[in-house]
CSV table of C-alpha atoms in Angstrom, one decimal:
chain,number,residue,atom,x,y,z
A,1,MET,CA,36.1,41.9,3.8
A,2,ILE,CA,36.1,45.7,3.7
A,3,LYS,CA,38.7,48.2,4.6
A,4,ILE,CA,37.7,51.6,5.8
A,5,ASN,CA,40.1,54.4,5.2
A,6,ARG,CA,39.6,56.4,8.4
A,7,SER,CA,41.5,59.4,7.2
A,8,ARG,CA,39.2,59.7,4.2
A,9,CYS,CA,35.9,58.8,6.0
A,10,ILE,CA,33.7,61.8,7.0
A,11,TYR,CA,31.6,59.6,9.3
A,12,CYS,CA,28.4,60.4,7.6
A,13,GLY,CA,26.9,56.9,8.3
A,14,ALA,CA,25.8,56.2,4.7
A,15,CYS,CA,27.5,52.7,5.0
A,16,VAL,CA,25.8,52.0,8.3
A,17,GLY,CA,22.3,52.7,6.8
A,18,VAL,CA,22.8,50.2,3.9
A,19,CYS,CA,24.4,47.4,5.9
A,20,PRO,CA,21.8,44.7,6.1
A,21,VAL,CA,23.3,43.0,9.1
A,22,LEU,CA,24.4,45.9,11.3
A,23,ALA,CA,28.1,45.0,10.9
A,24,LEU,CA,28.9,48.7,10.9
A,25,THR,CA,28.5,51.2,13.8
A,26,LEU,CA,28.8,54.9,13.5
A,27,LYS,CA,31.0,56.3,16.2
A,28,GLU,CA,31.6,60.0,16.6
A,29,THR,CA,34.6,60.3,14.3
A,30,TYR,CA,34.8,56.9,12.6
A,31,VAL,CA,32.9,53.8,11.6
A,32,GLU,CA,33.5,50.5,13.5
A,33,TYR,CA,33.5,47.3,11.5
A,34,ASP,CA,32.5,43.9,12.8
A,35,LYS,CA,34.2,41.4,10.5
A,36,GLU,CA,32.3,38.5,12.1
A,37,LYS,CA,28.9,39.9,11.2
A,38,CYS,CA,29.8,41.1,7.7
A,39,ILE,CA,28.2,39.1,4.8
A,40,ASN,CA,30.4,40.6,2.1
A,41,CYS,CA,27.6,42.2,0.2
A,42,GLY,CA,29.6,45.3,-0.7
A,43,ASN,CA,26.7,47.7,-0.2
A,44,CYS,CA,28.8,49.9,2.1
A,45,ALA,CA,31.6,50.4,-0.5
A,46,LYS,CA,29.0,51.2,-3.2
A,47,ALA,CA,27.2,53.7,-1.0
A,48,CYS,CA,30.1,55.6,0.5
A,49,PRO,CA,29.9,59.1,-1.0
A,50,MET,CA,33.6,59.6,-0.2
A,51,LYS,CA,34.8,56.4,-1.7
A,52,ALA,CA,36.5,55.6,1.6
A,53,ILE,CA,35.7,51.9,1.7
A,54,ASP,CA,37.6,49.2,-0.2
A,55,PHE,CA,35.7,46.0,-0.8
A,56,GLU,CA,37.3,42.6,-1.5
A,57,LYS,CA,35.1,39.6,-2.1
B,1,MET,CA,20.4,60.5,37.2
B,2,LYS,CA,16.9,59.3,36.6
B,3,THR,CA,16.7,56.0,34.6
B,4,ASP,CA,13.0,55.7,33.9
B,5,TYR,CA,11.1,58.1,31.5
B,6,ASP,CA,7.8,58.2,29.8
B,7,VAL,CA,9.5,58.9,26.5
B,8,ILE,CA,13.1,58.4,25.3
B,9,VAL,CA,14.0,60.0,22.0
B,10,VAL,CA,17.1,58.8,20.3
B,11,GLY,CA,18.7,61.4,17.9
B,12,ALA,CA,18.7,65.2,18.5
B,13,GLY,CA,18.3,66.2,14.9
B,14,PRO,CA,15.3,68.4,13.9
B,15,GLY,CA,12.9,65.4,14.1
B,16,GLY,CA,14.1,64.2,17.5
B,17,SER,CA,14.1,67.6,19.1
B,18,PHE,CA,10.7,68.4,17.8
B,19,ALA,CA,9.4,65.0,19.1
B,20,ALA,CA,11.0,65.6,22.5
B,21,LYS,CA,9.6,69.1,22.8
B,22,ALA,CA,6.1,68.0,21.8
B,23,ALA,CA,6.1,65.0,24.2
B,24,ALA,CA,7.3,67.3,27.1
B,25,LYS,CA,4.7,69.8,26.2
B,26,GLY,CA,2.1,67.0,26.4
B,27,GLY,CA,3.1,66.3,30.0
B,28,ALA,CA,5.5,63.4,29.5
B,29,SER,CA,8.8,63.0,31.2
B,30,VAL,CA,11.3,63.0,28.3
B,31,LEU,CA,14.9,62.0,27.8
B,32,LEU,CA,16.5,63.2,24.5
B,33,ILE,CA,19.8,61.3,23.7
B,34,ASP,CA,22.4,62.1,21.0
B,35,ARG,CA,25.5,60.2,20.1
B,36,ARG,CA,27.5,63.3,19.3
B,37,LYS,CA,29.4,65.6,21.6
B,38,GLU,CA,28.1,68.7,19.6
B,39,LEU,CA,24.7,68.7,18.1
B,40,GLY,CA,24.4,69.7,14.4
B,41,ALA,CA,27.9,68.5,13.5
B,42,PRO,CA,29.0,66.9,11.4
B,43,VAL,CA,26.5,68.4,8.9
B,44,ARG,CA,25.1,65.9,6.3
B,45,CYS,CA,22.7,68.1,4.5
B,46,GLY,CA,22.3,70.8,1.8
B,47,GLU,CA,20.7,73.0,4.6
B,48,GLY,CA,17.8,74.4,2.5
B,49,LEU,CA,14.5,75.1,4.2
B,50,GLY,CA,11.4,76.6,2.6
B,51,SER,CA,10.0,79.6,4.6
B,52,HIS,CA,6.4,78.3,4.4
B,53,TRP,CA,7.5,75.7,6.9
B,54,LEU,CA,8.0,78.3,9.7
B,55,GLU,CA,4.3,78.9,9.9
B,56,GLU,CA,3.3,75.3,9.3
B,57,LEU,CA,5.6,74.0,12.1
B,58,GLY,CA,5.3,77.0,14.4
B,59,LEU,CA,9.1,77.3,14.0
B,60,LYS,CA,11.2,80.3,14.8
B,61,ILE,CA,14.7,80.5,13.4
B,62,SER,CA,17.2,82.6,15.2
B,63,PRO,CA,19.1,85.1,13.0
B,64,LYS,CA,22.3,83.2,13.9
B,65,ALA,CA,21.0,80.0,12.3
B,66,ILE,CA,20.3,81.7,9.0
B,67,SER,CA,23.2,81.7,6.5
B,68,ALA,CA,21.3,83.2,3.6
B,69,GLU,CA,17.8,84.1,2.5
B,70,ILE,CA,16.6,82.5,-0.7
B,71,SER,CA,14.1,84.0,-3.1
B,72,GLY,CA,13.7,81.0,-5.4
B,73,SER,CA,15.4,78.3,-7.4
B,74,VAL,CA,16.9,78.0,-10.9
B,75,LEU,CA,16.9,74.8,-12.8
B,76,TYR,CA,19.4,74.0,-15.5
B,77,SER,CA,19.0,71.6,-18.5
B,78,PRO,CA,21.8,69.1,-19.0
B,79,ASN,CA,23.2,71.1,-22.0
B,80,LEU,CA,22.9,74.3,-19.9
B,81,LYS,CA,21.1,76.0,-22.8
B,82,ARG,CA,18.0,76.6,-20.7
B,83,GLU,CA,17.7,77.9,-17.2
B,84,VAL,CA,14.3,78.2,-15.5
B,85,LYS,CA,13.9,80.5,-12.6
B,86,ILE,CA,11.1,79.9,-10.2
B,87,GLN,CA,10.5,82.7,-7.8
B,88,ASN,CA,7.3,82.8,-5.9
B,89,GLN,CA,5.9,82.7,-2.3
B,90,GLU,CA,6.5,78.9,-2.2
B,91,THR,CA,10.1,79.0,-3.3
B,92,LYS,CA,11.2,81.5,-0.7
B,93,GLY,CA,13.4,80.0,2.0
B,94,TYR,CA,16.6,79.9,3.9
B,95,VAL,CA,19.9,78.2,3.7
B,96,ILE,CA,20.5,77.6,7.4
B,97,ASP,CA,23.4,76.7,9.5
B,98,ARG,CA,22.6,73.3,10.9
B,99,LYS,CA,25.2,73.5,13.6
B,100,VAL,CA,23.3,76.4,15.1
B,101,PHE,CA,19.8,75.3,14.1
B,102,ASP,CA,19.9,71.8,15.5
B,103,LYS,CA,21.3,73.0,18.8
B,104,ASP,CA,18.6,75.7,19.0
B,105,LEU,CA,15.9,73.0,18.6
B,106,ALA,CA,17.5,70.8,21.3
B,107,ILE,CA,17.6,73.9,23.5
B,108,ASP,CA,13.9,74.4,22.9
B,109,ALA,CA,13.2,70.8,23.9
B,110,GLY,CA,15.3,71.3,27.1
B,111,ARG,CA,13.4,74.5,27.9
B,112,GLU,CA,10.1,72.6,27.5
B,113,GLY,CA,11.3,70.2,30.2
B,114,ALA,CA,13.0,67.4,28.3
B,115,GLU,CA,16.3,66.1,29.8
B,116,VAL,CA,19.0,66.2,27.1
B,117,ILE,CA,22.2,64.1,27.1
B,118,VAL,CA,24.9,64.2,24.5
B,119,LYS,CA,27.9,61.9,23.7
B,120,THR,CA,25.7,58.9,24.5
B,121,GLU,CA,25.6,56.1,22.0
B,122,VAL,CA,22.6,53.8,22.0
B,123,TYR,CA,23.8,50.3,21.0
B,124,ASP,CA,20.7,48.3,21.7
B,125,VAL,CA,17.0,48.4,22.5
B,126,MET,CA,15.5,46.7,25.5
B,127,LYS,CA,12.3,44.7,25.1
B,128,GLU,CA,9.9,43.0,27.4
B,129,GLY,CA,7.3,40.6,26.2
B,130,GLY,CA,7.8,41.9,22.6
B,131,LYS,CA,7.3,45.5,23.6
B,132,VAL,CA,10.1,48.0,23.4
B,133,CYS,CA,10.8,49.3,26.9
B,134,GLY,CA,14.2,51.1,26.9
B,135,VAL,CA,17.7,51.6,25.6
B,136,LYS,CA,21.2,50.4,26.3
B,137,ALA,CA,23.8,53.0,25.8
B,138,TYR,CA,27.3,54.1,26.5
B,139,ARG,CA,27.2,57.5,28.1
B,140,MET,CA,30.6,59.2,27.8
B,141,GLY,CA,32.1,55.7,27.8
B,142,ASP,CA,30.1,54.3,30.8
B,143,LYS,CA,27.3,51.8,30.5
B,144,PHE,CA,23.9,53.5,30.8
B,145,GLU,CA,20.5,51.9,30.7
B,146,ALA,CA,17.2,53.7,30.8
B,147,THR,CA,13.6,52.4,30.5
B,148,CYS,CA,10.6,54.1,28.9
B,149,LYS,CA,7.0,53.7,28.0
B,150,VAL,CA,7.6,54.9,24.4
B,151,LEU,CA,10.9,55.0,22.5
B,152,ILE,CA,11.1,57.4,19.6
B,153,ALA,CA,13.7,56.5,17.0
B,154,ALA,CA,14.9,59.7,15.3
B,155,ASP,CA,18.4,58.5,14.6
B,156,GLY,CA,18.6,59.5,10.9
B,157,GLY,CA,19.6,57.5,7.9
B,158,GLU,CA,21.6,54.8,9.8
B,159,SER,CA,18.2,53.9,11.5
B,160,THR,CA,19.8,51.5,13.8
B,161,VAL,CA,17.4,51.9,16.7
B,162,ALA,CA,14.4,50.7,14.7
B,163,ARG,CA,16.5,47.8,13.4
B,164,HIS,CA,17.6,46.8,16.9
B,165,ALA,CA,13.9,46.8,17.8
B,166,GLY,CA,13.2,44.3,14.9
B,167,ILE,CA,11.9,46.6,12.2
B,168,ASN,CA,13.7,46.3,8.9
B,169,SER,CA,14.6,49.9,8.0
B,170,THR,CA,17.8,49.1,6.1
B,171,ALA,CA,18.2,51.5,3.2
B,172,SER,CA,18.3,49.7,-0.2
B,173,LEU,CA,20.8,50.9,-2.8
B,174,TYR,CA,18.1,51.4,-5.4
B,175,ASP,CA,15.9,53.6,-3.2
B,176,THR,CA,18.6,55.7,-1.7
B,177,ASP,CA,20.7,58.5,-3.0
B,178,PHE,CA,24.2,59.2,-1.7
B,179,GLY,CA,25.4,62.7,-1.6
B,180,VAL,CA,28.5,64.7,-0.8
B,181,GLU,CA,29.0,68.5,-0.8
B,182,TYR,CA,31.7,71.0,-0.3
B,183,GLU,CA,31.1,74.3,1.4
B,184,MET,CA,33.1,76.7,-0.7
B,185,VAL,CA,34.2,80.3,-0.7
B,186,ASN,CA,34.8,82.4,-3.9
B,187,VAL,CA,31.7,81.0,-5.5
B,188,GLU,CA,29.7,83.9,-6.8
B,189,CYS,CA,26.0,83.3,-6.3
B,190,GLU,CA,22.6,85.0,-6.2
B,191,ASP,CA,19.9,84.4,-3.7
B,192,LEU,CA,18.8,81.3,-5.7
B,193,ILE,CA,19.0,77.6,-5.1
B,194,GLU,CA,20.7,76.2,-8.3
B,195,ILE,CA,19.8,72.7,-9.5
B,196,TYR,CA,21.6,71.0,-12.4
B,197,PHE,CA,19.9,68.1,-14.0
B,198,SER,CA,22.2,65.8,-15.8
B,199,ARG,CA,22.6,62.0,-16.0
B,200,SER,CA,26.2,62.3,-16.8
B,201,ALA,CA,27.0,64.8,-14.0
B,202,ALA,CA,24.7,63.2,-11.4
B,203,PRO,CA,22.9,60.0,-12.4
B,204,ARG,CA,19.5,59.6,-10.8
B,205,GLY,CA,20.2,62.7,-8.8
B,206,TYR,CA,21.3,66.3,-9.3
B,207,VAL,CA,24.0,68.8,-8.7
B,208,TRP,CA,23.2,71.6,-6.4
B,209,VAL,CA,24.6,75.0,-5.4
B,210,PHE,CA,23.0,76.4,-2.3
B,211,PRO,CA,24.2,79.9,-1.5
B,212,LYS,CA,25.3,80.5,2.1
B,213,GLY,CA,26.3,84.1,1.3
B,214,LYS,CA,27.3,86.3,-1.6
B,215,ASP,CA,30.4,84.2,-2.3
B,216,VAL,CA,29.9,81.1,-0.2
B,217,ALA,CA,27.9,78.1,-1.2
B,218,ASN,CA,27.2,74.4,-0.5
B,219,VAL,CA,28.1,72.7,-3.7
B,220,GLY,CA,27.0,69.1,-3.8
B,221,VAL,CA,26.0,66.1,-5.8
B,222,GLY,CA,23.7,63.2,-5.1
B,223,ILE,CA,23.6,60.0,-7.1
B,224,GLY,CA,21.4,56.9,-7.1
B,225,GLY,CA,22.9,54.0,-5.2
B,226,LEU,CA,23.0,51.6,-8.2
B,227,GLU,CA,24.8,54.1,-10.4
B,228,LYS,CA,28.4,53.7,-11.3
B,229,GLY,CA,31.1,55.2,-9.1
B,230,ASN,CA,30.8,57.2,-5.9
B,231,ALA,CA,29.4,60.7,-5.3
B,232,ILE,CA,32.7,62.4,-4.6
B,233,GLU,CA,34.0,61.4,-8.1
B,234,TYR,CA,31.0,63.2,-9.7
B,235,LEU,CA,31.4,66.3,-7.4
B,236,ASP,CA,35.1,66.7,-8.1
B,237,LYS,CA,34.5,66.3,-11.9
B,238,PHE,CA,31.7,68.9,-11.8
B,239,ILE,CA,33.9,71.4,-9.9
B,240,LYS,CA,36.9,70.9,-12.2
B,241,SER,CA,34.9,71.3,-15.3
B,242,HIS,CA,33.3,74.7,-14.4
B,243,GLU,CA,35.4,77.9,-14.7
B,244,ARG,CA,33.2,79.4,-11.9
B,245,PHE,CA,34.9,77.3,-9.2
B,246,LYS,CA,38.5,78.1,-10.4
B,247,THR,CA,39.4,80.1,-7.3
B,248,ALA,CA,36.9,78.3,-5.0
B,249,GLN,CA,38.3,77.0,-1.6
B,250,THR,CA,36.7,74.2,0.3
B,251,VAL,CA,36.0,75.0,4.0
B,252,ALA,CA,33.9,72.0,4.8
B,253,VAL,CA,33.0,68.5,3.5
B,254,LYS,CA,29.6,67.1,4.2
B,255,GLY,CA,27.8,64.0,3.1
B,256,GLY,CA,25.3,61.3,3.8
B,257,LEU,CA,22.6,59.0,2.5
B,258,ILE,CA,19.2,60.2,1.4
B,259,PRO,CA,16.3,57.7,1.4
B,260,VAL,CA,14.2,58.5,-1.7
B,261,GLY,CA,11.9,55.6,-1.8
B,262,GLU,CA,8.7,54.7,0.1
B,263,PRO,CA,8.4,55.6,3.8
B,264,LEU,CA,8.6,52.6,6.1
B,265,LYS,CA,5.6,50.4,6.1
B,266,ASP,CA,5.4,50.6,9.9
B,267,LEU,CA,6.1,53.8,11.7
B,268,VAL,CA,5.1,52.3,15.0
B,269,ALA,CA,5.4,49.1,17.0
B,270,ASP,CA,4.6,48.3,20.6
B,271,GLY,CA,6.3,51.0,22.6
B,272,LEU,CA,8.1,52.4,19.5
B,273,MET,CA,7.7,55.2,17.0
B,274,ILE,CA,10.0,56.1,14.1
B,275,VAL,CA,10.4,59.6,12.7
B,276,GLY,CA,12.3,61.5,10.1
B,277,THR,CA,15.0,60.1,7.9
B,278,ALA,CA,15.1,57.0,10.1
B,279,ALA,CA,11.5,56.3,8.8
B,280,HIS,CA,12.5,57.3,5.3
B,281,GLN,CA,10.3,60.3,5.5
B,282,VAL,CA,12.1,62.2,2.8
B,283,ASP,CA,11.0,64.0,-0.4
B,284,PRO,CA,11.9,61.6,-3.2
B,285,ILE,CA,12.5,64.4,-5.7
B,286,HIS,CA,14.7,66.9,-3.9
B,287,GLY,CA,15.8,64.7,-1.0
B,288,GLY,CA,14.9,67.3,1.6
B,289,GLY,CA,14.1,65.7,5.0
B,290,MET,CA,14.5,68.4,7.7
B,291,ALA,CA,11.0,69.9,7.6
B,292,LEU,CA,9.3,66.5,7.1
B,293,ALA,CA,11.2,65.2,10.1
B,294,MET,CA,10.1,68.1,12.3
B,295,GLU,CA,6.5,67.7,11.1
B,296,ALA,CA,6.5,63.9,11.9
B,297,GLY,CA,8.4,64.4,15.1
B,298,GLY,CA,5.9,66.9,16.4
B,299,MET,CA,3.0,64.5,15.6
B,300,ALA,CA,4.8,61.5,17.2
B,301,GLY,CA,5.7,63.4,20.4
B,302,GLU,CA,2.1,64.6,20.8
B,303,VAL,CA,0.6,61.2,20.2
B,304,ALA,CA,3.2,59.6,22.5
B,305,ALA,CA,2.3,61.9,25.4
B,306,LYS,CA,-1.4,61.4,24.8
B,307,CYS,CA,-1.1,57.6,24.7
B,308,ILE,CA,1.0,57.6,27.9
B,309,GLN,CA,-1.6,59.7,29.7
B,310,GLU,CA,-4.3,57.2,28.6
B,311,GLY,CA,-2.1,54.4,29.8
B,312,ASN,CA,-2.0,52.6,26.4
B,313,VAL,CA,1.3,52.5,24.5
B,314,GLY,CA,0.7,49.4,22.4
B,315,LYS,CA,1.0,49.6,18.6
B,316,GLN,CA,-2.8,49.9,18.2
B,317,HIS,CA,-2.7,53.2,20.2
B,318,LEU,CA,0.6,54.6,18.9
B,319,ILE,CA,-0.8,54.0,15.4
B,320,GLU,CA,-2.6,57.3,15.6
B,321,TYR,CA,0.7,58.9,14.7
B,322,ASP,CA,1.1,56.6,11.7
B,323,ARG,CA,-2.4,57.3,10.5
B,324,LYS,CA,-2.2,61.0,10.9
B,325,TRP,CA,1.1,61.1,9.1
B,326,ARG,CA,-0.1,58.9,6.2
B,327,LYS,CA,-3.2,61.0,5.8
B,328,LYS,CA,-1.5,64.4,5.8
B,329,VAL,CA,1.9,63.8,4.3
B,330,GLU,CA,2.3,60.4,2.5
B,331,PRO,CA,0.0,61.0,-0.5
B,332,LYS,CA,2.2,63.9,-1.6
B,333,LEU,CA,5.4,62.0,-1.2
B,334,MET,CA,4.0,59.0,-3.1
B,335,ARG,CA,3.1,61.3,-6.0
B,336,ARG,CA,6.6,62.6,-6.0
B,337,LEU,CA,8.0,59.1,-5.8
B,338,ARG,CA,6.1,58.4,-9.0
B,339,LEU,CA,7.7,61.4,-10.6
B,340,ARG,CA,11.2,60.3,-9.4
B,341,LYS,CA,10.7,56.8,-10.9
B,342,VAL,CA,9.8,58.4,-14.3
B,343,LEU,CA,12.6,61.0,-14.2
B,344,GLU,CA,15.2,58.3,-13.5
B,345,LYS,CA,14.3,56.6,-16.8
B,346,LEU,CA,15.1,59.7,-18.9
B,347,ASP,CA,18.4,60.5,-20.5
B,348,ASP,CA,20.0,63.8,-21.0
B,349,ASP,CA,18.5,64.2,-24.5
B,350,ASP,CA,15.0,63.7,-23.0
B,351,PHE,CA,15.8,66.3,-20.3
B,352,ASN,CA,17.0,68.8,-22.8
B,353,SER,CA,13.9,68.3,-24.9
B,354,ILE,CA,11.7,68.8,-21.9
B,355,PHE,CA,13.5,72.0,-20.9
B,356,GLU,CA,13.3,73.3,-24.5
B,357,ASN,CA,9.6,72.7,-24.9
B,358,LEU,CA,8.2,73.6,-21.5
B,359,SER,CA,7.6,77.1,-20.2
B,360,ASP,CA,8.7,78.2,-16.8
B,361,VAL,CA,5.1,77.8,-15.6
B,362,ASP,CA,5.0,74.2,-17.0
B,363,LEU,CA,8.1,73.2,-15.1
B,364,ASP,CA,6.8,74.8,-11.9
B,365,SER,CA,3.6,72.7,-12.3
B,366,LEU,CA,5.6,69.6,-12.9
B,367,ILE,CA,7.5,70.1,-9.7
B,368,LYS,CA,4.3,70.9,-7.8
B,369,GLY,CA,2.8,67.6,-9.0
B,370,ASP,CA,0.4,68.8,-11.7
B,371,TYR,CA,1.5,66.4,-14.3
B,372,LYS,CA,-1.3,66.0,-16.8
B,373,GLN,CA,-1.1,69.1,-18.9
B,374,VAL,CA,2.7,69.1,-18.8
B,375,VAL,CA,3.0,65.5,-19.9
B,376,LYS,CA,0.7,66.1,-22.9
B,377,LYS,CA,2.9,69.0,-24.0
B,378,VAL,CA,6.1,66.9,-23.7
B,379,LEU,CA,4.6,64.1,-25.7
B,380,VAL,CA,3.7,66.3,-28.6
B,381,LYS,CA,7.4,66.9,-29.1
B,382,ARG,CA,8.7,63.6,-27.9
B,383,PRO,CA,6.2,60.9,-28.5
B,384,GLN,CA,8.8,58.2,-27.8
B,385,LEU,CA,8.4,59.0,-24.1
B,386,LEU,CA,4.8,57.9,-24.1
B,387,LYS,CA,5.4,54.6,-22.3
B,388,VAL,CA,7.6,56.2,-19.6
B,389,LEU,CA,5.5,59.2,-19.0
B,390,SER,CA,2.2,57.4,-19.0
B,391,ALA,CA,3.0,56.4,-15.4
B,392,LEU,CA,2.3,60.0,-14.4
B,393,LEU,CA,-1.2,60.1,-16.0
């Protein structure tokens, strides 16, 4: 499970690029998260240059 | 609106617009699609562009798209005891304003005859008998489907179009850098790109100051994906620890991912071409991708138009773009990838020693890819690096 802090996110898409299962979608001003697809790898939280994603196993 | 095109390009960044323009010039009917309502924003780039590219790409930059002219670069050792200025014909360049620049390029594509639509999000790729044949999108919220003979994916680091088409272009943490930058005012700067090497300040990456004016600069940091922490923590620390930024004010935050590994193994599939950051066509040392994307986009657009005219858009025909690109560009990038993989094994003491013992000319050669003489010189002073540096010989 991840939690994206939308007020911290700069919608750069880094998390989308490293998500191996396309569980994240870059919208114009936010990132959409598909919990069903997520495999809990944590790549997105590690990648986020803004530290806007919280990751819980 | 028309729903069938020869070529659909997804992503109106520099690579996509170049591809769209080249394809239209080659006689193809072209649709250029972008997700955003305003091209160029949000910026996710240091915005530096070497001036030699203008001639190589046949590119004209409008004065409005130029923030500052650059005469060269200056590299700092981790202990800041040594600075190396490199100023020559090849280091001349511009720090551009992507918000103006990107839009200008899309305008060029439009003038060449490409149809351009914005605020249109491609969420899937259509296929028929294994061949890519179109896109599914939301255009200003409404469902929109369009078919094409060739789809060009130029959708940047997210690279979702290629992945929807079945090509694995997911960025790995190891081969990707993650960067963030502040555009700041009250930062005194010269007409030089400043690069700070330091494992502690920017592990597996560097800190940069790209001047956008006499007192305005993009100040950023990129770090390797497997390093500890997130880029913003390093950037805030760097800014806090330097007196120079004491009165600096942030007027913009920009960021993104930078693929710094190998380019994709396949740049084409049946009915599909991938260009720019989406294809990981990025310089593994400095992380620059704009010029490489434009170069690849131009090649792809040209080949797409030609293949369409000949009536063959299968992989075995589109591969001409792949071959051309690998012949002209890839060897240089692979050489620089080797250098990246060596540099990432060095610690700050190693860097300090290299800076202390090499002349300005040596460091320039190193950056240009002439490793042999320079490596010998380093090894005389630091023989313990033999194993690491031998990869360059």
